[in-house]
Every structure is written in structure tokens, then in C-alpha cells.
Amino acid sequence: MSTTFGFFLDAGLTQPASSGMTINQADDGSTGAVDVQLWFGSTASGKKAQADSNPGVDNIVISIADSAPGTGQATSAVKLALTEGGLDTATAGAALDLGVTQVLSGTSNAVSLWARIQASLLTIGTYTDLSLQTVSLFESAV
Amino acid sequence: MSINGGPINGAAINGAYGGGTGGAAGQATMPLTLVVFDNDIAKLPLRLVVGEHAGRASATVSIVVRATGRATTPITMRVIGRGQAGVGIAINVYDPAAFTASGAFSCRIVMGGVDISTRLTGLVSVEADEGAARLADFTFAPAAGVVLPAAWVGQPVTIDYVQAGCLWRLFTGIVDEPVLDVVAGTVTMRCTDNIQRIMDAASRDQIDALTPGGAWSQFLFDIDHLGWDYLQDRALTLCGSLDLSPTGVPRLTSWLASVATRTFTADDILDQTPRVEMAQASALTNRVEISFQARLPLLRQASVPFAWSYGGEGALMFSEGRPFYAPEYEVVRDALDGIGEGWQVNGLYVEHIVVDPGRVRAVSGEMVNRWVQDMTQTYAMTVSAQSSRSMYGDLTDKRSANLSYSYDETAWVDDGRTVQETTPDTTPEMEIETALKTLLLMARHDIRASHRNHRISFSVGLDPRLDVAHAYRIDASGVAATGKAASVAHRLDLDAGTATSEVALAISSSGYSGAQTADALSPPTAPVAAADPVLQPPNLVTQVVKVPISLVYGATIPAPDWDLDGWSAQMIGSISGSVPTYDSWMSFDSKGVVKSGSTVNKTVRVITSISWAAARAEFKVSLPAIDATYIDHVEPQVSADYTIDIPEDEFTLTF
């Protein structure tokens, strides 16, 4: 079974991030870091997501996955924080603890987070080896 | 997983030894509680350790049934789903020089999951206007064979610009209308990013989340507006535009052109000459007068305490020669009920006379009157841009709205009086505040929008990064300006091998260069009507007047002051007489009253007793009339003026 919870690209949760997000970086490094706001939630009604490891006890954590370690972009290309201001002090490549044991569905309950992305490799090309992943989620009715 | 709150295999988990010595007797018990999480496998292996004991080792299993029957605790757990949520990150590393120099490019279009890039012909265009749907057109030659053209409608479409090894998304949407050229064997697809349908599918909560800072009132817009229509309403309260990004993501972008993401010079502009269009004075607005009226029920109440007491029974009966004549309860009740329209008794206390059933010696309580006064709150507000007024004078628009709140008066006048409940909240304060806030934001939107109608347009070599979400600067041909892109159109001529981007900047300016101030657009405090009237309690007296028998036929008969409130009674004596026995010195007047020194009329009966009866008795309670101020339609008013600023974008011309 899959979960109705996921990442969205807008506060209204109208645009799931299922197709990913694209960040453009000039090869001379002039683009600099690009900050992207994401929302984690569900448009279903009456649902909640918890960490499958220990539902209701463990916090929900988002980590940076690299499908091709050693090649492409490194996880250090991404910083995560709950606020845009928090990106300044976030550790590159570090997972983000949402600080909650559960997230309720609904627009108003979505958790906003920020990703700061800056290519670690400036060779021209398109790199798709990085992604954000939640811990395994356990979804149930509220 | 834990046992008894402790960790499994924790050292503390041991059964308690229940008694006896050396384990010879007694009972060791170890109640177990197994906490199982929903994703755990419930296992509870038990190992019974019997301590060393002389003789044989034994373990007794005792099963005690405490009561017949069965205790059950149904547990229902519905697992909706499990899984991970993820989002891929694509990082395009590109050569920025590729977009400022002519270079080979291509276009990648995927329609319905099929890459049709090799079948494209002619022109591919993508046009984006702020706050509107992004549109795209392209033409392709379908592969030979039978096709179902109707199946094209609604197919998902993505258009990417390919250059320097990078894909740049220009458009994400659907096919809106295929246009067939049967002769040429081509189909032109007119596509839309489908923002209307996407927003139609969104709830009001979702749209609210997409338009922070906006407002909406059912008294200003159609209450049935949902989806796209609702979004359009809220957009009228924002100084920004909501549209979809090239990847189809909704985003609200401010009109402020604070940071230009690229500067264009004459070298970048294809024809080297930007086109400048100035806003028309007739379209400018720098002052908005707002009139908002809220017609509301003003729930009124007047409460008047009253108290009447006959006084000490004994004193009245035996002193001053006055008879004791107390009112009947029905008389008092009728008086209280008949005070006037709207008045009713609340909390009536009655002290009955025990020895004279049906009569009362004291009453007290509260008279309550409730009514509803029509009130129209009038809010007169002005929102103005002082900077623009100093440049152009007053260019005033007017906007008015009203709210009428209906209320079932009986809930207050009748029901409420009976139960004396707390004043219900009939004033839709939140709705009024929202309406006022919406009006103020709409005024600011109108003023600022009218000042950003200046347009500077130019064409450059296609830069896929150009988007209506960004601000740009131009410094070419004597035009120096910075503004947010109002429209961006990418055109790829695949046959000619050219690709251009046309940009139109919206420039906000009133030409004012001084400092500006801006007020917070907080609605004014609601105007209030006078508080409920305070009425004087009635002075309830007791007047029981005995008419002396000697004056029954006299000229002046003592009587109570019937105008006074309270209990008033006029008692007339009923004469009982007998054959007169009198002393020789006695004489009587014509009324039978003893007198002396005159002729005695012996036919007159001598009064032996008088029984008193009421000739007239009233219990009266009157209250002062409620002033018309509290009854007639009332129109409290409040006014407020607000100053807003006009963003002054860089905008100069050098000749």
C-alpha cells in the first residue's frame, strides 16, 4: 500500500512534486544557491502520517538520498531546514527532523520545509541522482 | 516492545515472590502486560524458572476464573497505507553564455507520454501573461496511420527548450484544441497550462493558502464563487499575480520589482530599440472613496426592578384606624402584565398572606422589555496615494458595498426574554471586518495596478530562464527601467532556426521621487449606538383609605391618589345599626353620627358596627416610556483615511 502523503510544490497542495523539481545552475557558479519551498502533506481527509518505525513516537525525518554515490551531484548539494532562515545554519547533506511525530492531512496541516540547492558538480549536464525521502511512513485514519 | 513498562530483557523484569519460605509455599506471580505496536509481531516466549528446592521441583499453574462470562475489548485499526514520500531533484548545470549567443537549439515536446519532437514543424510558441493561463502552440505532422483526433484533446503536454545539453522547461499543460490542416497533413495544437481547471479543483482553503495576504467577503463577491472564480476575486485584493510556472506549479509573485535577475542592454535586444507604452491618465486612480453600510439588528433591553410591600400586617390592622386590605394576587399580576407592550415580568417574588389566602403583602421582581432596533453602521473610508496625488491631483474612484444581516427577532424578543439568556451574538463583526479589509485591499490593488500600466517591451534571443515571476532591468536606447515581467513569449521557429523571447515589463511609477508613507490597512473600529436605556424603577406605595361614615354623603370624600403607583384602595364602611339607645345628652346628625346640643332624630339608627369594603382598589405599576432614540432607526458612523505608497520602479528616458 502506498501513502497519500507526499511532497507538494505549493501551499495549496495542488501540485504534487511527483515529477520532481528542477534547479538550474550556471556552470560558472554564478547562479548560487537556489532556495525552494516544499510542503509535506496530503489532500485526503481524516488521515495522518507517522513514522513507521514507531508510530506516534518517532519523529518524521526527511533525508537526502543519492542514487549514484560518487558520481553526479553529492548530497552536500542540498541543505534542508524548516524555515528559509534556517537554511543558513543547516548542515549540507544532513537529514531534516520535522520535529513532529505525525502530520495530519489537509492543507492547513501541511508542514512547510525549505531546500537550498547548489550544485556540487559544475560540469554541464542534467543530474537526477538526488532526491528527498521521508522515513517509511505509516498512514492511518485520524 | 516492552513488558510492564520496562524494556524486554531488562533486568527488572522478575516475578514477585508471593510468600512462603524457600519457595516451599506461597505463590510467585508476575502479571504481564505486552505492549505491541501495530507493526510489531506479538511474541511472548515465557520461561519458568523454578528455584532449587529440596525434593522435587514443581510448578503449579493456577487458573482462576474470577467470574463467568467473557470480557472483550474490540480493537479496530485501519491501516490506510505505508510507504515513503519522495521528491526527485534535477540539477541542470548549463552554460549561461549559451543564452546570449546564437547557438544550436532544439525543442522537445512530449504529448500524451510520446515524444513527438522529430515531427515538429514550423513555429513553437509559449506565451505567459501574469495572472493568466500560459498558452502554447506547436505544429506537428502525425505519423502515417489512423488517428483518433478527439483523443488528443486534454492530453498532457510538456515543451522543453534544449540547448547546450540542458533541458529547460517552457511549458507544462494540456492540449486544449487541435487544429487540423488536412491538406498539409499537420496538426496545430493549441495548449493551455490548464490553470482554470486546476484552480477549479482546489478548495477555498487551498486557494487561500496560495494567496496569502488576500481577502474575500461574501458581501463583495458572489457567494457561489469557487475555484478559479474565487481565485480571481482574491486576486483583486493582492498586489501580485498568481499563475503557473513553466513546470505547472502555482506561485504568487509580487508586483514589486525589487531585484532584477537580468539586465538587458542594446546588445541583447534584437532590434536594439525597446518599445515604451505609457499608461493613460484616464486609467489612473490615486484615491478611492469607500462607503460601506452594514444594516444590523441592535438588540435592545430595558430592565427595571420593582418592589412593593404592604408593610407590617399587625401595624396596619391595628394602628391609625386604617383597615388592612391587601390586594389579591390576580390583581397584582394583571397590573404587572398590563404595564405596556413588550414589558414582561421576570423573577417575580410573591409573599402571600397565610391567613388570607389569595392575597399578597409583597411582590418584587424585574420588568423586562426587549425589542430590536434597526441600525445601519456607516463606514466612510478613503485610501489614497499621496505621492500620486501630488503629481496628478485627485483621481478618485468610488466603491460602495453594503451588508444586511437578517435576524429572527422572536429569538430575542420572545424566547430570549423568557430564558434571560446572554445577549446573542447577532453582530457579524468578523464578516464586517473581513468585508472592510477586503475593500481596503481592493482599493490598494486598484491604485497600484493603475500605476503599473507603463510597459516596456523588447525581444531578445530566447532565454528559457525568462519568466513572468521575475523582474528585469533594461538599459538600452536611452531607456533605463526596472520592472516585473508582465508577459513573456518564447518563439521557436524550427524551420528558420531562430528562437526569440519577447518580454514586456510592467513599470510602476507616478514620477514621484520623494519619501512615501504607508498606513496599515486595518479596518476602523465599528461605530456604536447608545447603550441600552436605564429607566427609573417605579415607586410603589400603599394607599388604603377609609372613608369615614360621616363623610359618605359629604362634599369631600377622602380618596387615595390614584395616580401613584402601588396599591391603592378606597374603603367604604357598611353600616350595621340597631334601635338607638342613647343617653339623654346624645344627639345624632342626619348621618347617624352622635352630636350634642341639637334635636335628636330618634328614627336614625345608631351605628353599632361598620364593615369595610373596597369601593375602588387598584394595583398600578407604570414605567416611563422608552425614548425614541432607542427605538427609531439609528445610523452610527465612522470614518477613516489611509495612505498607501506607490512602488516607484526605475524608469527614465534619456534623449
XYZ file of C-alpha atoms in Angstrom, chain A residues 10-14 39-44 104-112, chain B residues 202-210:
29
model
C 2.672 24.840 -3.490
C 0.963 25.753 -0.258
C -2.402 24.779 -1.640
C -1.152 21.232 -2.222
C -2.458 21.423 -5.767
C 5.130 21.247 1.602
C 4.707 17.792 3.073
C 1.109 16.776 3.497
C -1.929 15.131 1.995
C -5.103 16.358 0.381
C -7.001 13.350 1.654
C -2.396 15.388 9.688
C -3.852 15.618 6.240
C -5.396 18.819 4.932
C -3.964 21.988 3.509
C -3.678 23.784 6.801
C -1.817 20.904 8.400
C 0.863 20.564 5.754
C 4.390 21.060 7.010
C 6.450 23.575 5.120
C -8.874 23.392 -5.480
C -10.836 24.102 -2.342
C -11.163 27.576 -0.881
C -8.689 26.569 1.805
C -6.186 25.569 -0.817
C -6.639 28.815 -2.714
C -6.369 30.783 0.499
C -3.050 29.069 1.112
C -1.911 30.033 -2.374
